[in-house]
CSV table of C-alpha atoms in Angstrom, one decimal:
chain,number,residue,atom,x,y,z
A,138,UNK,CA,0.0,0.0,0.0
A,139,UNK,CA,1.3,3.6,-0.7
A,140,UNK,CA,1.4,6.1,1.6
A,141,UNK,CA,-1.9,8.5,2.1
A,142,UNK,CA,-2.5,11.1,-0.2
A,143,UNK,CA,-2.6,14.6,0.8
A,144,UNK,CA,-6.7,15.4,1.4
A,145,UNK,CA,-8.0,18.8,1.0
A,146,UNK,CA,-9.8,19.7,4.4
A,147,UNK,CA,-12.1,21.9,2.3
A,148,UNK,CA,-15.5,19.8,2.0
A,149,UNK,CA,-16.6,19.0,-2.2
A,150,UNK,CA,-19.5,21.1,-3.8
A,151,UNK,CA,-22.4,18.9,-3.7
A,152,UNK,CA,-23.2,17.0,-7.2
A,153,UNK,CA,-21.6,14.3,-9.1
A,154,UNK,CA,-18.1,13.0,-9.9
A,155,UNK,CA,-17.2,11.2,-12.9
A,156,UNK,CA,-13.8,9.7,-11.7
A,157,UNK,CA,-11.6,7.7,-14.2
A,158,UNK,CA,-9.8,5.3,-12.4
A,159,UNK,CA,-6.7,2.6,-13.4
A,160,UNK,CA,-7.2,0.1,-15.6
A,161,UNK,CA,-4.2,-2.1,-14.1
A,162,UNK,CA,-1.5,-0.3,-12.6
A,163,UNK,CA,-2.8,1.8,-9.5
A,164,UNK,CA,0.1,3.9,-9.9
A,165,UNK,CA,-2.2,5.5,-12.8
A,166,UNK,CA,-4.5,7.4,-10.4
A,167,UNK,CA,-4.0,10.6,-10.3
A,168,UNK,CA,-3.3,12.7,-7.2
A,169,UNK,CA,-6.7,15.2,-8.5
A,170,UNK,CA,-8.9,11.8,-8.9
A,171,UNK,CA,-7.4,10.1,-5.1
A,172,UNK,CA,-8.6,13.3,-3.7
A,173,UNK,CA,-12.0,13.6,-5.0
A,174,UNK,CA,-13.1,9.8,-3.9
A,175,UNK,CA,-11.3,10.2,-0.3
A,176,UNK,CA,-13.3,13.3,0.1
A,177,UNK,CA,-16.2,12.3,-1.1
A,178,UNK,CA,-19.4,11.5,0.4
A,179,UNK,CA,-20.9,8.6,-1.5
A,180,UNK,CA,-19.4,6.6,-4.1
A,181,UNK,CA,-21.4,4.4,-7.1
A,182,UNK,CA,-19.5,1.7,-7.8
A,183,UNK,CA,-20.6,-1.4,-10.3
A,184,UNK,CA,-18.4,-3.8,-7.7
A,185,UNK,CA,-17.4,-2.7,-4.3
A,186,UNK,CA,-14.6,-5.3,-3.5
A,187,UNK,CA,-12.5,-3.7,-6.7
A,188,UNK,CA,-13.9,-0.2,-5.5
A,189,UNK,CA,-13.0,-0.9,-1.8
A,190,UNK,CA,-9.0,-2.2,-3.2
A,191,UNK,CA,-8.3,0.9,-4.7
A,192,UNK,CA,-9.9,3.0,-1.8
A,193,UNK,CA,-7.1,1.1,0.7
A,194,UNK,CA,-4.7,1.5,-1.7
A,195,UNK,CA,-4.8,5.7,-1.0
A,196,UNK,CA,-5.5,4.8,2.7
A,197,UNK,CA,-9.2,5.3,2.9
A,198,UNK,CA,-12.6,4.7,3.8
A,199,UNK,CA,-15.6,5.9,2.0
A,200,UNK,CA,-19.4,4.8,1.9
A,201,UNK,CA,-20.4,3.1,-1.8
A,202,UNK,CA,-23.2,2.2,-3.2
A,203,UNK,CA,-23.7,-0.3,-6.0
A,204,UNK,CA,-24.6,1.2,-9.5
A,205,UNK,CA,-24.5,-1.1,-12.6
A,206,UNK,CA,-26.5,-2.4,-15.6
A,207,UNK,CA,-28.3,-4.6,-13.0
A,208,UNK,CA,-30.0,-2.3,-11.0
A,209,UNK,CA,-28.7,1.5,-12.7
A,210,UNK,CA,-33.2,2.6,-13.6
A,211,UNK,CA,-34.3,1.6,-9.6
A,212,UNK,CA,-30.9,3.7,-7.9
A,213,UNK,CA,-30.6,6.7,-10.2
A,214,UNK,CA,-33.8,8.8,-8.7
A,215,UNK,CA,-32.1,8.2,-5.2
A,216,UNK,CA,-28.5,9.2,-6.6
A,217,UNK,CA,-29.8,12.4,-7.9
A,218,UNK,CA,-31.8,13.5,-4.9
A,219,UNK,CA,-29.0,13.0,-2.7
A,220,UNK,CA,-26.9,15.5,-5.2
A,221,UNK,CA,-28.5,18.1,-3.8
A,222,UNK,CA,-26.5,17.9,-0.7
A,223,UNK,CA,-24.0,15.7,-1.0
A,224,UNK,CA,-21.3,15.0,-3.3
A,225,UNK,CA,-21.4,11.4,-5.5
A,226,UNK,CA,-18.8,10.1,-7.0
A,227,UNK,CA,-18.8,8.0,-10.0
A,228,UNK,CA,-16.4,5.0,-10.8
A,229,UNK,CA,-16.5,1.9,-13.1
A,230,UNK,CA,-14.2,-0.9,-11.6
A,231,UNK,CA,-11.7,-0.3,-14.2
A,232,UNK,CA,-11.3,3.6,-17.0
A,233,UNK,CA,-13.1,6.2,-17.2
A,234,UNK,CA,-16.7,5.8,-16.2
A,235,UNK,CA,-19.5,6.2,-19.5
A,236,UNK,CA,-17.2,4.4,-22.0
A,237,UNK,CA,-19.2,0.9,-22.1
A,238,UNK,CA,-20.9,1.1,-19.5
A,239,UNK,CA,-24.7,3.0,-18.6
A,240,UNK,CA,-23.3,5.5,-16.8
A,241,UNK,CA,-24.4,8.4,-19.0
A,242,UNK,CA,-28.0,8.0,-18.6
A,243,UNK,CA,-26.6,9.2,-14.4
A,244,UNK,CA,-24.9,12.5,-16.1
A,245,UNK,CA,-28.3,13.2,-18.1
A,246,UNK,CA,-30.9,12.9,-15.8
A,247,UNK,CA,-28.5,15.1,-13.0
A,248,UNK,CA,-28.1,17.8,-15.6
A,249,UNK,CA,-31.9,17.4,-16.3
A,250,UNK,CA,-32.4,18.4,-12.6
A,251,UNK,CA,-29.9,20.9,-12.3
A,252,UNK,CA,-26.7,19.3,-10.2
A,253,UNK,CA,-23.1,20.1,-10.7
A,254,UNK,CA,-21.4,17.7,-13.1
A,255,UNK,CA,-17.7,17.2,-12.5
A,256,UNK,CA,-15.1,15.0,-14.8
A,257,UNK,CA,-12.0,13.7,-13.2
A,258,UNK,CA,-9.9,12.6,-16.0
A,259,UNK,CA,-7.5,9.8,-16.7
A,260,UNK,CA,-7.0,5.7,-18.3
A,261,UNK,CA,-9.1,4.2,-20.9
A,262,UNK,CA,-8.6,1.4,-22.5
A,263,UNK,CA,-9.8,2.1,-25.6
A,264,UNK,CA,-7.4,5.3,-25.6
A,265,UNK,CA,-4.9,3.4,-24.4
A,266,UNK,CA,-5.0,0.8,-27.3
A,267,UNK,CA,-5.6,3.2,-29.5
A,268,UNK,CA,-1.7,4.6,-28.4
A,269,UNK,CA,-0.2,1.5,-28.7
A,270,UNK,CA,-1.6,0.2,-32.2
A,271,UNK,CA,0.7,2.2,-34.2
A,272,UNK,CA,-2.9,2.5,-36.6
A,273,UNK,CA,-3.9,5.9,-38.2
A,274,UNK,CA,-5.2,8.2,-35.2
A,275,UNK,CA,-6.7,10.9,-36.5
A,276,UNK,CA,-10.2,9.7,-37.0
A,277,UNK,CA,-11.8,6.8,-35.0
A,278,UNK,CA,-14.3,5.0,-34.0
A,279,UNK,CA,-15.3,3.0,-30.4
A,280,UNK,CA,-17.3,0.1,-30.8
A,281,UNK,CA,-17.4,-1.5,-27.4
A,282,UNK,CA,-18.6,-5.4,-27.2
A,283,UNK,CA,-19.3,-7.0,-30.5
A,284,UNK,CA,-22.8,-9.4,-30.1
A,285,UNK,CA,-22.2,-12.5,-28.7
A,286,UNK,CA,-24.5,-14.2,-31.4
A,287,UNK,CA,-23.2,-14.5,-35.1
A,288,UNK,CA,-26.1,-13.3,-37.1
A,289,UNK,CA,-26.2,-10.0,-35.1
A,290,UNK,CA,-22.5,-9.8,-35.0
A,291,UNK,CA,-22.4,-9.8,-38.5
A,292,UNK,CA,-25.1,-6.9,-39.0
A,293,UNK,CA,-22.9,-4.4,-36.2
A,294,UNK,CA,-19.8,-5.1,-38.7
A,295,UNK,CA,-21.6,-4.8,-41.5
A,296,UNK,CA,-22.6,-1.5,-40.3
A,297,UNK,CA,-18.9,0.0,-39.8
A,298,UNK,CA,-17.7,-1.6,-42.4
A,299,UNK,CA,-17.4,1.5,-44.9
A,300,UNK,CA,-16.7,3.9,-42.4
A,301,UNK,CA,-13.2,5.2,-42.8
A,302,UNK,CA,-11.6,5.5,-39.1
A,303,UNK,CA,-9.8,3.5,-37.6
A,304,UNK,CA,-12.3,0.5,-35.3
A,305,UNK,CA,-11.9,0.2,-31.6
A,306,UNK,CA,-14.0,-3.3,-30.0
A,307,UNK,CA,-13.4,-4.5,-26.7
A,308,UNK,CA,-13.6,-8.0,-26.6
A,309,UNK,CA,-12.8,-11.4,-24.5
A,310,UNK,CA,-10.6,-14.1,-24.5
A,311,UNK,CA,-12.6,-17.0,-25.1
A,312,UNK,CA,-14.1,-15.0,-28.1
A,313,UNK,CA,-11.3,-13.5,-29.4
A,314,UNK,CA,-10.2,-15.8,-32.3
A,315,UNK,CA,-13.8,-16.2,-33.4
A,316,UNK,CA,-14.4,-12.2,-33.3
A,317,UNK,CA,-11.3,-11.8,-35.2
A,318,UNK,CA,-12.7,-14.1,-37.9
A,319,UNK,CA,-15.6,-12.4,-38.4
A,320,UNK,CA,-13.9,-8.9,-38.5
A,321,UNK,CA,-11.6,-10.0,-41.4
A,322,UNK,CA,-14.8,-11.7,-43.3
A,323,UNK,CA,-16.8,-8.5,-42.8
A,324,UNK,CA,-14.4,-5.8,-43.2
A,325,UNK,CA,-11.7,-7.6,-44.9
A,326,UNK,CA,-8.0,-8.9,-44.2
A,327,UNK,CA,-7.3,-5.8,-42.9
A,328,UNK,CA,-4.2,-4.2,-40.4
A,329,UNK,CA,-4.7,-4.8,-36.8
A,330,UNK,CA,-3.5,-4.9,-33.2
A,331,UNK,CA,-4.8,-7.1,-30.3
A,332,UNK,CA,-3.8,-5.7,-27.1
A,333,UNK,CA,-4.2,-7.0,-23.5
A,334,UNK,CA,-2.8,-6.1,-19.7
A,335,UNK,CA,-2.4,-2.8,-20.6
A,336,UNK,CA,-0.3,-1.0,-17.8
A,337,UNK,CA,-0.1,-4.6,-15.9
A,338,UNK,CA,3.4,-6.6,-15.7
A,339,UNK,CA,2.7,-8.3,-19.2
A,340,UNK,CA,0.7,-5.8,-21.2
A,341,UNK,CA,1.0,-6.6,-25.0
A,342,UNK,CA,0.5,-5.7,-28.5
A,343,UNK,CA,0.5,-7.9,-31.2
A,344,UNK,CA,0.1,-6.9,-34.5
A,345,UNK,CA,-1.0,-8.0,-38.0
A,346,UNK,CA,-3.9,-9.0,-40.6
A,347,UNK,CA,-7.4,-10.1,-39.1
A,348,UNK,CA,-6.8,-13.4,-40.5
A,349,UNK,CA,-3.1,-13.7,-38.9
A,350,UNK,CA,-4.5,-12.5,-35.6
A,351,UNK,CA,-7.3,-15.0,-35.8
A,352,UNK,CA,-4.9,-17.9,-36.7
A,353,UNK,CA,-2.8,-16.9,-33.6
A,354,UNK,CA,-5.0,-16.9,-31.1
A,355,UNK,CA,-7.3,-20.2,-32.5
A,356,UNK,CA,-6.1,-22.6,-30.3
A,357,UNK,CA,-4.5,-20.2,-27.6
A,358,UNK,CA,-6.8,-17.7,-26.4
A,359,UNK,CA,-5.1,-15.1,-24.1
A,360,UNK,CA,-6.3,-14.0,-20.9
A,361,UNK,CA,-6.8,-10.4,-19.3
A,362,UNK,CA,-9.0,-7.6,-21.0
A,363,UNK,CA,-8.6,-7.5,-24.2
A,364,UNK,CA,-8.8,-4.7,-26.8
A,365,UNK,CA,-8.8,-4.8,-30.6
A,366,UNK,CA,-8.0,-1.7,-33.1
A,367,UNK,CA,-8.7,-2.3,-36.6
A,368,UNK,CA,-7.5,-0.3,-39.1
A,369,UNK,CA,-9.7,2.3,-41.2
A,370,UNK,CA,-10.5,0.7,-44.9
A,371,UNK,CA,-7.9,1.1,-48.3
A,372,UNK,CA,-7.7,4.7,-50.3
A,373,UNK,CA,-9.6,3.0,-53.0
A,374,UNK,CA,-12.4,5.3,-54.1
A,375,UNK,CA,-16.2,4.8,-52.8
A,376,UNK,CA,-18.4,3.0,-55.2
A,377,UNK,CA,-20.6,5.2,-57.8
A,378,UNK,CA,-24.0,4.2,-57.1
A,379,UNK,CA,-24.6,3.2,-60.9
A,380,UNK,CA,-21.5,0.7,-60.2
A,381,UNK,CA,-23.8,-0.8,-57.7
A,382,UNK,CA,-27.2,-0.9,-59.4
A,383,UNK,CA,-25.1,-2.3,-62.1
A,384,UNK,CA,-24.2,-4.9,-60.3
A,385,UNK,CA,-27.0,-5.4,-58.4
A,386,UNK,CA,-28.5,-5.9,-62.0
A,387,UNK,CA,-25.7,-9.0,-62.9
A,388,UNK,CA,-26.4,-10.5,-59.6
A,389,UNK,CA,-30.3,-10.7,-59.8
A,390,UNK,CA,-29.8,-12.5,-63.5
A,391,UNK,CA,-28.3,-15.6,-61.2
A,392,UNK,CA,-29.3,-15.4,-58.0
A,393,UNK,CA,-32.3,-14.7,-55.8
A,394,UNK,CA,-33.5,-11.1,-54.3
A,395,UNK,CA,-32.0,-11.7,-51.0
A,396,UNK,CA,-28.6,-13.5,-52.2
A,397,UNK,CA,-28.1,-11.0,-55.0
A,398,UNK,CA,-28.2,-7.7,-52.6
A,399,UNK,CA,-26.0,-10.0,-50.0
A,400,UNK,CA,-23.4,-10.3,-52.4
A,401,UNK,CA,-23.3,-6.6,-53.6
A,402,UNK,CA,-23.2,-5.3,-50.3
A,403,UNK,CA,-20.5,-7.2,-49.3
A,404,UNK,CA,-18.5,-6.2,-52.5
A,405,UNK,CA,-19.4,-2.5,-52.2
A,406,UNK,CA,-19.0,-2.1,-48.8
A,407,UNK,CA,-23.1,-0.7,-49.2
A,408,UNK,CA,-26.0,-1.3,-46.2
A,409,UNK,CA,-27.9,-4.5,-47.2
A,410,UNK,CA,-31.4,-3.9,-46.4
A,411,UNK,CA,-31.4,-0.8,-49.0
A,412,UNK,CA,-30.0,-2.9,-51.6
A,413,UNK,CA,-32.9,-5.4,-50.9
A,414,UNK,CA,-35.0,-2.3,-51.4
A,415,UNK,CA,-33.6,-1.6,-54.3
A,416,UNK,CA,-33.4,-5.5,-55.9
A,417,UNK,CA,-37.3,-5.4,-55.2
A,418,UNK,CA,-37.4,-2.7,-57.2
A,419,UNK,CA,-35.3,-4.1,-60.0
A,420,UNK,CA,-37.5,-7.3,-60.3
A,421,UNK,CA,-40.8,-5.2,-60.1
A,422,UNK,CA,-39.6,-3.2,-63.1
């Protein structure tokens, strides 16, 4: 345990306090964010042993309150009425609270009834990835947790799939090979990292194609949180939408409605339900 931080004696204005705490190394927290939960007078926390570890770890005590997906509709009335008096702070058990995780719908309603909103700054995974990736920076886009059931799975890609930024998805180990998979079917064999353990004694970034990626990690799947960046699709120019109908067109002379706008949507990067639409169309005329 390290020693005690320095504690203002000067009490918090009342409200809430979105607190960004480490995602591995406790070192991370930062002497602004240490400060704000030991002075605080409530904390919502999605698990309070992970909560109550860092709370020791700075050398103190403070009342929490659970505050996850599970039960985040019934405690956020109660949360916001005791804003008016006292001051809540807001942690995940790992980054920056919001970022995968309900806690938004907390900020909105206490802005809707009039309480101070505070950010404390500092780790994210997804950031933190991002850093490490050594993929184009400039535009990108987070993702969070892919669906767990393949038919749905393949719709979210499908609906990145053209967008030029680089792809942030958190995922797990168990599922990483197969995610993988279906990244490089949907969006092609495309540049990527896998990173894991970030700030923890054997953080890691491994880089390559989709399909390489997926390969490595088939029969070993890695443990720790994992994040994946994927990189932001080729210069080549976006399709003309006469390329597509054109297509579309070939397609529907050897295959049915539904197979015919699968295939062009795939090729052209294009939404698939709209090409449906327009294959309906086609065969009506």
């Amino acid at each position: 345990m390290t020693s005690p931080v320095a504690i203002s004696e000067n009490p918090l204005e009342p409200g809430l306090y979105i607190v960004a705490t480490p995602i591995g190394n406790l070192a991370d927290l930062s002497p602004r964010a240490a400060d704000i939960l030991a002075r605080a007078d409530l904390i919502a926390v999605e698990d309070s042993r992970v909560t109550a570890g860092l709370l020791r770890h700075i050398g103190t005590k403070r009342p929490m309150i659970p505050y996850h997906d599970h039960n985040a509709e019934g405690m956020r009335p109660g949360l916001i009425a005791r804003m008016t008096t006292e001051a809540v702070a807001l942690v995940s058990d790992a980054g920056t609270p919001l970022i995968s995780d309900p806690g938004y719908k907390l900020v909105r309603d206490a802005r809707a009834a009039g309480r101070n909103v505070v950010t404390i700054p500092g780790p994210c995974a997804a950031i933190a990835a991002l850093t490490l990736a050594g993929l184009p920076t400039d535009r990108f886009l987070f993702c969070g947790f892919l669906p767990s059931k393949a038919k749905a799975r393949v719709d979210a890609i499908g609906e990145v799939a053209a967008i030029r930024a680089t792809l942030i998805f958190y995922e797990s180990g168990p599922r990483l090979s197969a995610c993988l998979s279906a990244l490089a079917e949907g969006l092609g064999d495309r540049e990527a990292a896998v990173t894991r353990e970030i700030t923890k004694r054997y953080e890691e970034a491994v880089t390559g194609t989709l399909t390489h990626l997926a390969m490595r990690y088939a029969d070993a799947p890695p443990k720790g949180e994992i994040v994946i960046v994927v990189a932001p699709p080729g210069d080549e120019p976006l399709p003309e939408a006469a390329d597509a109908d054109a297509a579309l067109a070939e397609a529907l002379t050897r295959l049915p409605v539904a197979k015919a706008a699968g295939e062009v949507a795939k090729a052209f990067g294009l939404d698939r339900k709209e090409l449906y639409a327009r294959a309906l169309r086609m065969k009506g005329g």
